[in-house]
PDB file of C-alpha atoms in Angstrom:
ATOM      1  CA  SER A   1     -28.485 -22.639   3.536  1.00  0.00           C
ATOM      2  CA  GLN A   2     -26.303 -25.300   1.936  1.00  0.00           C
ATOM      3  CA  LEU A   3     -24.785 -26.123   5.337  1.00  0.00           C
ATOM      4  CA  ARG A   4     -28.208 -27.244   6.617  1.00  0.00           C
ATOM      5  CA  SER A   5     -28.982 -29.331   3.537  1.00  0.00           C
ATOM      6  CA  PRO A   6     -29.670 -32.989   4.502  1.00  0.00           C
ATOM      7  CA  VAL A   7     -28.221 -34.189   1.184  1.00  0.00           C
ATOM      8  CA  LEU A   8     -24.858 -32.471   1.639  1.00  0.00           C
ATOM      9  CA  ASP A   9     -22.117 -34.850   2.818  1.00  0.00           C
ATOM     10  CA  ASP A  10     -19.340 -33.904   5.256  1.00  0.00           C
ATOM     11  CA  VAL A  11     -16.892 -33.047   2.462  1.00  0.00           C
ATOM     12  CA  GLY A  12     -19.472 -30.784   0.852  1.00  0.00           C
ATOM     13  CA  ARG A  13     -20.231 -29.069   4.164  1.00  0.00           C
ATOM     14  CA  LEU A  14     -16.526 -28.507   4.752  1.00  0.00           C
ATOM     15  CA  ARG A  15     -16.126 -27.016   1.274  1.00  0.00           C
ATOM     16  CA  VAL A  16     -19.054 -24.626   1.810  1.00  0.00           C
ATOM     17  CA  ALA A  17     -17.794 -23.725   5.284  1.00  0.00           C
ATOM     18  CA  HIS A  18     -14.366 -22.839   3.872  1.00  0.00           C
ATOM     19  CA  LYS A  19     -16.007 -20.658   1.209  1.00  0.00           C
ATOM     20  CA  VAL A  20     -18.114 -18.859   3.843  1.00  0.00           C
ATOM     21  CA  GLU A  21     -15.049 -18.402   6.047  1.00  0.00           C
ATOM     22  CA  GLY A  22     -13.161 -16.865   3.135  1.00  0.00           C
ATOM     23  CA  ARG A  23     -15.980 -14.418   2.409  1.00  0.00           C
ATOM     24  CA  LEU A  24     -16.215 -13.436   6.091  1.00  0.00           C
ATOM     25  CA  GLN A  25     -12.473 -12.806   6.191  1.00  0.00           C
ATOM     26  CA  HIS A  26     -12.784 -10.634   3.067  1.00  0.00           C
ATOM     27  CA  ILE A  27     -15.595  -8.639   4.704  1.00  0.00           C
ATOM     28  CA  GLU A  28     -13.527  -8.220   7.874  1.00  0.00           C
ATOM     29  CA  GLU A  29     -10.567  -6.927   5.847  1.00  0.00           C
ATOM     30  CA  LEU A  30     -12.865  -4.532   3.987  1.00  0.00           C
ATOM     31  CA  ILE A  31     -14.275  -3.141   7.251  1.00  0.00           C
ATOM     32  CA  GLU A  32     -10.775  -2.714   8.693  1.00  0.00           C
ATOM     33  CA  SER A  33      -9.680  -0.913   5.517  1.00  0.00           C
ATOM     34  CA  MET A  34     -12.728   1.373   5.652  1.00  0.00           C
ATOM     35  CA  LEU A  35     -12.016   2.254   9.288  1.00  0.00           C
ATOM     36  CA  THR A  36      -8.379   2.963   8.484  1.00  0.00           C
ATOM     37  CA  PHE A  37      -9.453   5.183   5.590  1.00  0.00           C
ATOM     38  CA  ILE A  38     -11.900   7.100   7.804  1.00  0.00           C
ATOM     39  CA  ARG A  39      -9.338   7.557  10.587  1.00  0.00           C
ATOM     40  CA  GLY A  40      -6.561   8.472   8.191  1.00  0.00           C
ATOM     41  CA  GLY A  41      -4.223   5.849   9.633  1.00  0.00           C
ATOM     42  CA  ASP A  42      -3.646   3.817  12.778  1.00  0.00           C
ATOM     43  CA  GLY A  43       0.041   4.130  13.614  1.00  0.00           C
ATOM     44  CA  ALA A  44       1.623   5.888  16.567  1.00  0.00           C
ATOM     45  CA  LEU A  45       3.559   9.062  15.796  1.00  0.00           C
ATOM     46  CA  GLY A  46       7.264   9.405  16.433  1.00  0.00           C
ATOM     47  CA  GLU A  47      10.682  10.064  14.930  1.00  0.00           C
ATOM     48  CA  PHE A  48      12.283   7.270  12.909  1.00  0.00           C
ATOM     49  CA  ASP A  49      15.156   6.789  10.483  1.00  0.00           C
ATOM     50  CA  VAL A  50      14.308   6.349   6.821  1.00  0.00           C
ATOM     51  CA  ALA A  51      17.099   3.801   6.247  1.00  0.00           C
ATOM     52  CA  GLY A  52      15.485   1.488   8.817  1.00  0.00           C
ATOM     53  CA  LEU A  53      12.128   1.895   7.090  1.00  0.00           C
ATOM     54  CA  MET A  54      13.684   0.892   3.749  1.00  0.00           C
ATOM     55  CA  SER A  55      15.369  -2.118   5.337  1.00  0.00           C
ATOM     56  CA  GLU A  56      12.086  -3.333   6.819  1.00  0.00           C
ATOM     57  CA  LEU A  57      10.317  -2.791   3.500  1.00  0.00           C
ATOM     58  CA  LYS A  58      12.875  -5.012   1.757  1.00  0.00           C
ATOM     59  CA  THR A  59      12.584  -7.719   4.429  1.00  0.00           C
ATOM     60  CA  THR A  60       8.778  -7.666   4.297  1.00  0.00           C
ATOM     61  CA  LEU A  61       8.623  -7.945   0.509  1.00  0.00           C
ATOM     62  CA  ALA A  62      11.311 -10.642   0.256  1.00  0.00           C
ATOM     63  CA  PRO A  63       8.998 -13.719   0.507  1.00  0.00           C
ATOM     64  CA  ALA A  64       6.527 -12.475  -2.141  1.00  0.00           C
ATOM     65  CA  LEU A  65       9.390 -11.533  -4.470  1.00  0.00           C
ATOM     66  CA  ALA A  66      11.173 -14.850  -3.906  1.00  0.00           C
ATOM     67  CA  ASP A  67       8.010 -16.766  -4.819  1.00  0.00           C
ATOM     68  CA  LYS A  68       8.100 -15.156  -8.284  1.00  0.00           C
ATOM     69  CA  GLY A  69      11.854 -14.947  -8.753  1.00  0.00           C
ATOM     70  CA  GLY A  70      11.695 -11.169  -8.381  1.00  0.00           C
ATOM     71  CA  THR A  71      14.021  -8.578  -6.907  1.00  0.00           C
ATOM     72  CA  MET A  72      13.963  -5.294  -5.010  1.00  0.00           C
ATOM     73  CA  MET A  73      16.801  -2.845  -5.571  1.00  0.00           C
ATOM     74  CA  MET A  74      17.729   0.271  -3.612  1.00  0.00           C
ATOM     75  CA  MET A  75      18.744   2.862  -6.204  1.00  0.00           C
ATOM     76  CA  SER A  76      20.146   5.383  -3.719  1.00  0.00           C
ATOM     77  CA  ASP A  77      22.052   5.396  -0.472  1.00  0.00           C
ATOM     78  CA  VAL A  78      19.976   6.558   2.494  1.00  0.00           C
ATOM     79  CA  PRO A  79      22.008   8.449   5.101  1.00  0.00           C
ATOM     80  CA  ALA A  80      21.649   7.074   8.623  1.00  0.00           C
ATOM     81  CA  SER A  81      20.979  10.647   9.767  1.00  0.00           C
ATOM     82  CA  LEU A  82      17.890  11.045   7.563  1.00  0.00           C
ATOM     83  CA  THR A  83      14.822  10.979   9.815  1.00  0.00           C
ATOM     84  CA  LEU A  84      11.123  11.699   9.612  1.00  0.00           C
ATOM     85  CA  VAL A  85       8.517  12.389  12.259  1.00  0.00           C
ATOM     86  CA  GLY A  86       5.251  10.639  11.570  1.00  0.00           C
ATOM     87  CA  ALA A  87       3.319   7.380  11.693  1.00  0.00           C
ATOM     88  CA  ARG A  88       6.029   4.883  10.748  1.00  0.00           C
ATOM     89  CA  ASN A  89       3.747   1.834  10.603  1.00  0.00           C
ATOM     90  CA  ASP A  90       1.258   3.644   8.377  1.00  0.00           C
ATOM     91  CA  LEU A  91       4.014   4.732   5.990  1.00  0.00           C
ATOM     92  CA  LEU A  92       5.462   1.224   5.861  1.00  0.00           C
ATOM     93  CA  SER A  93       1.981  -0.114   5.047  1.00  0.00           C
ATOM     94  CA  VAL A  94       1.688   2.420   2.206  1.00  0.00           C
ATOM     95  CA  LEU A  95       4.986   1.327   0.657  1.00  0.00           C
ATOM     96  CA  ILE A  96       4.120  -2.361   1.056  1.00  0.00           C
ATOM     97  CA  ALA A  97       0.718  -1.828  -0.588  1.00  0.00           C
ATOM     98  CA  ILE A  98       2.271  -0.023  -3.570  1.00  0.00           C
ATOM     99  CA  ALA A  99       4.905  -2.723  -4.088  1.00  0.00           C
ATOM    100  CA  GLU A 100       2.550  -5.662  -3.531  1.00  0.00           C
ATOM    101  CA  ASN A 101       0.117  -4.284  -6.121  1.00  0.00           C
ATOM    102  CA  ALA A 102       2.931  -4.406  -8.656  1.00  0.00           C
ATOM    103  CA  ILE A 103       4.255  -7.799  -7.537  1.00  0.00           C
ATOM    104  CA  GLY A 104       0.797  -9.317  -7.953  1.00  0.00           C
ATOM    105  CA  LEU A 105       0.591  -8.158 -11.574  1.00  0.00           C
ATOM    106  CA  ILE A 106       4.067  -9.062 -12.840  1.00  0.00           C
ATOM    107  CA  ASP A 107       5.411 -12.521 -13.758  1.00  0.00           C
ATOM    108  CA  VAL A 108       8.976 -11.711 -12.648  1.00  0.00           C
ATOM    109  CA  PRO A 109       8.741  -8.454 -10.702  1.00  0.00           C
ATOM    110  CA  ALA A 110      11.584  -5.967 -10.316  1.00  0.00           C
ATOM    111  CA  ILE A 111      10.956  -3.236  -7.758  1.00  0.00           C
ATOM    112  CA  ALA A 112      13.336  -0.267  -7.651  1.00  0.00           C
ATOM    113  CA  VAL A 113      13.249   2.125  -4.685  1.00  0.00           C
ATOM    114  CA  ARG A 114      14.922   5.527  -4.551  1.00  0.00           C
ATOM    115  CA  VAL A 115      14.981   8.125  -1.770  1.00  0.00           C
ATOM    116  CA  GLU A 116      15.573  11.836  -2.286  1.00  0.00           C
ATOM    117  CA  ALA A 117      15.486  14.504   0.418  1.00  0.00           C
ATOM    118  CA  ASP A 118      15.856  18.231   0.908  1.00  0.00           C
ATOM    119  CA  ASP A 119      15.145  20.592   3.791  1.00  0.00           C
ATOM    120  CA  ARG A 120      11.367  20.348   3.326  1.00  0.00           C
ATOM    121  CA  PHE A 121      10.495  16.924   1.934  1.00  0.00           C
ATOM    122  CA  VAL A 122      11.538  13.302   1.715  1.00  0.00           C
ATOM    123  CA  ASP A 123      10.511  11.669  -1.559  1.00  0.00           C
ATOM    124  CA  ILE A 124      10.346   7.873  -1.804  1.00  0.00           C
ATOM    125  CA  PHE A 125      10.033   6.538  -5.353  1.00  0.00           C
ATOM    126  CA  VAL A 126       8.798   2.975  -5.964  1.00  0.00           C
ATOM    127  CA  ALA A 127       9.171   1.873  -9.589  1.00  0.00           C
ATOM    128  CA  ASP A 128       8.189  -1.428 -11.196  1.00  0.00           C
ATOM    129  CA  ASN A 129       8.636  -3.256 -14.499  1.00  0.00           C
ATOM    130  CA  GLY A 130       4.935  -3.986 -14.901  1.00  0.00           C
ATOM    131  CA  PRO A 131       2.453  -3.195 -17.671  1.00  0.00           C
ATOM    132  CA  GLY A 132       1.978   0.392 -16.533  1.00  0.00           C
ATOM    133  CA  ILE A 133      -1.274   2.159 -15.739  1.00  0.00           C
ATOM    134  CA  PRO A 134      -3.711   2.870 -18.566  1.00  0.00           C
ATOM    135  CA  ARG A 135      -4.245   6.606 -19.000  1.00  0.00           C
ATOM    136  CA  GLU A 136      -8.024   6.182 -18.754  1.00  0.00           C
ATOM    137  CA  ILE A 137      -7.824   4.960 -15.146  1.00  0.00           C
ATOM    138  CA  GLU A 138      -4.855   7.025 -13.966  1.00  0.00           C
ATOM    139  CA  SER A 139      -7.058   9.839 -12.632  1.00  0.00           C
ATOM    140  CA  ARG A 140      -9.201   7.370 -10.640  1.00  0.00           C
ATOM    141  CA  LEU A 141      -6.377   5.320  -9.170  1.00  0.00           C
ATOM    142  CA  PHE A 142      -6.562   6.905  -5.702  1.00  0.00           C
ATOM    143  CA  ASP A 143     -10.375   7.079  -5.533  1.00  0.00           C
ATOM    144  CA  PRO A 144     -11.964   5.099  -2.670  1.00  0.00           C
ATOM    145  CA  PHE A 145     -13.514   1.780  -3.810  1.00  0.00           C
ATOM    146  CA  PHE A 146     -12.047   1.973  -7.323  1.00  0.00           C
ATOM    147  CA  SER A 147     -10.270  -1.269  -8.216  1.00  0.00           C
ATOM    148  CA  THR A 148      -9.357  -3.121 -11.389  1.00  0.00           C
ATOM    149  CA  ARG A 149      -9.095  -6.430  -9.518  1.00  0.00           C
ATOM    150  CA  ALA A 150     -12.127  -8.674  -9.070  1.00  0.00           C
ATOM    151  CA  ASN A 151     -11.438  -9.189  -5.347  1.00  0.00           C
ATOM    152  CA  GLY A 152      -9.939  -5.759  -4.678  1.00  0.00           C
ATOM    153  CA  THR A 153     -11.475  -3.426  -2.077  1.00  0.00           C
ATOM    154  CA  GLY A 154     -10.341  -0.289  -3.876  1.00  0.00           C
ATOM    155  CA  LEU A 155      -9.088   1.136  -0.588  1.00  0.00           C
ATOM    156  CA  GLY A 156      -5.368   0.311  -0.574  1.00  0.00           C
ATOM    157  CA  LEU A 157      -4.198   3.235  -2.711  1.00  0.00           C
ATOM    158  CA  ALA A 158      -6.940   5.518  -1.341  1.00  0.00           C
ATOM    159  CA  ILE A 159      -5.596   4.916   2.185  1.00  0.00           C
ATOM    160  CA  ALA A 160      -2.067   5.481   0.865  1.00  0.00           C
ATOM    161  CA  ALA A 161      -3.039   8.848  -0.616  1.00  0.00           C
ATOM    162  CA  VAL A 162      -4.751   9.968   2.603  1.00  0.00           C
ATOM    163  CA  THR A 163      -1.728   8.880   4.643  1.00  0.00           C
ATOM    164  CA  ALA A 164       0.558  10.927   2.399  1.00  0.00           C
ATOM    165  CA  ARG A 165      -1.660  14.008   2.763  1.00  0.00           C
ATOM    166  CA  ASN A 166      -1.750  13.537   6.526  1.00  0.00           C
ATOM    167  CA  HIS A 167       2.048  13.723   6.462  1.00  0.00           C
ATOM    168  CA  GLY A 168       2.016  17.035   4.604  1.00  0.00           C
ATOM    169  CA  GLY A 169       2.755  15.483   1.235  1.00  0.00           C
ATOM    170  CA  ASP A 170       1.095  13.559  -1.552  1.00  0.00           C
ATOM    171  CA  LEU A 171       1.153  10.353  -3.582  1.00  0.00           C
ATOM    172  CA  THR A 172       1.520  10.522  -7.355  1.00  0.00           C
ATOM    173  CA  VAL A 173       2.189   8.080 -10.173  1.00  0.00           C
ATOM    174  CA  GLN A 174       3.679   8.292 -13.642  1.00  0.00           C
ATOM    175  CA  ALA A 175       5.031   5.987 -16.340  1.00  0.00           C
ATOM    176  CA  ASN A 176       8.713   5.082 -16.221  1.00  0.00           C
ATOM    177  CA  GLU A 177      11.325   4.275 -18.857  1.00  0.00           C
ATOM    178  CA  TYR A 178      10.741   0.526 -18.472  1.00  0.00           C
ATOM    179  CA  GLY A 179       7.056   0.815 -19.352  1.00  0.00           C
ATOM    180  CA  GLY A 180       5.953   0.265 -15.764  1.00  0.00           C
ATOM    181  CA  ALA A 181       4.751   2.697 -13.113  1.00  0.00           C
ATOM    182  CA  THR A 182       6.667   4.864 -10.658  1.00  0.00           C
ATOM    183  CA  PHE A 183       4.908   5.986  -7.496  1.00  0.00           C
ATOM    184  CA  ARG A 184       6.280   8.972  -5.601  1.00  0.00           C
ATOM    185  CA  LEU A 185       5.441   9.185  -1.906  1.00  0.00           C
ATOM    186  CA  ARG A 186       6.253  12.741  -0.780  1.00  0.00           C
ATOM    187  CA  LEU A 187       6.458  13.353   2.982  1.00  0.00           C
ATOM    188  CA  ALA A 188       6.990  16.669   4.741  1.00  0.00           C
ATOM    189  CA  ARG A 189       9.783  16.844   7.283  1.00  0.00           C
ATOM    190  CA  TYR A 190       7.920  18.368  10.228  1.00  0.00           C
ATOM    191  CA  GLY A 191       7.077  17.494  13.811  1.00  0.00           C
ATOM    192  CA  ALA A 192       4.655  14.920  15.191  1.00  0.00           C
ATOM    193  CA  GLU A 193       2.391  17.671  16.541  1.00  0.00           C
ATOM    194  CA  ASP A 194       1.808  18.970  13.020  1.00  0.00           C
ATOM    195  CA  VAL A 195       1.075  15.471  11.684  1.00  0.00           C
ATOM    196  CA  ALA A 196      -1.399  14.824  14.509  1.00  0.00           C
ATOM    197  CA  ALA A 197      -3.116  18.164  13.930  1.00  0.00           C
ATOM    198  CA  SER A 198      -3.558  17.369  10.240  1.00  0.00           C
ATOM    199  CA  ARG A 199      -5.599  14.159  10.751  1.00  0.00           C
ATOM    200  CA  PRO A 200      -7.829  13.333   9.034  1.00  0.00           C
ATOM    201  CA  LEU A 201      -7.644  15.222   5.744  1.00  0.00           C
ATOM    202  CA  HIS A 202     -10.054  13.694   3.194  1.00  0.00           C
TER     203      HIS A 202
END
């Protein structure tokens, strides 16, 4: 090991130690992602308002967007009475993962979020102004361990898709008018008991 090398000075040891620490952290994150994928989510089930979820999403993304001079826009009003029953933290993580993937790829990101609802489903659309998704990888986008990034685990969108299915819906993607991608997170409006009974669905 380089750390045990007698010719390595303190600065060199520190540099190697930092590299090892970074790799260990990456492995830890990968294991946590794999466990989340296997379990189909971690969050507690309950009723929550969708407007509050959107507000927290905007607050969470604000620092990453500010770093790149980007913006997030709400393209629809969300009634205060609109609620869902499900794993709120899991769904927030899904929306964050979708947006952060886009933010990481775009020089000046613009994220547009729209909510639509009827008696059966709540649809949350997350659109970006990025380069879009090549058709050749579109069908593999939600596959476990598939990633186009060198340091990607390939589990973020796979977990997102499983979470959507476990909430009686699905996660889809298509090109938008700006040339970027629009993800649609569809969630069924049913009780916590039904969500719990549906886990895990792989």
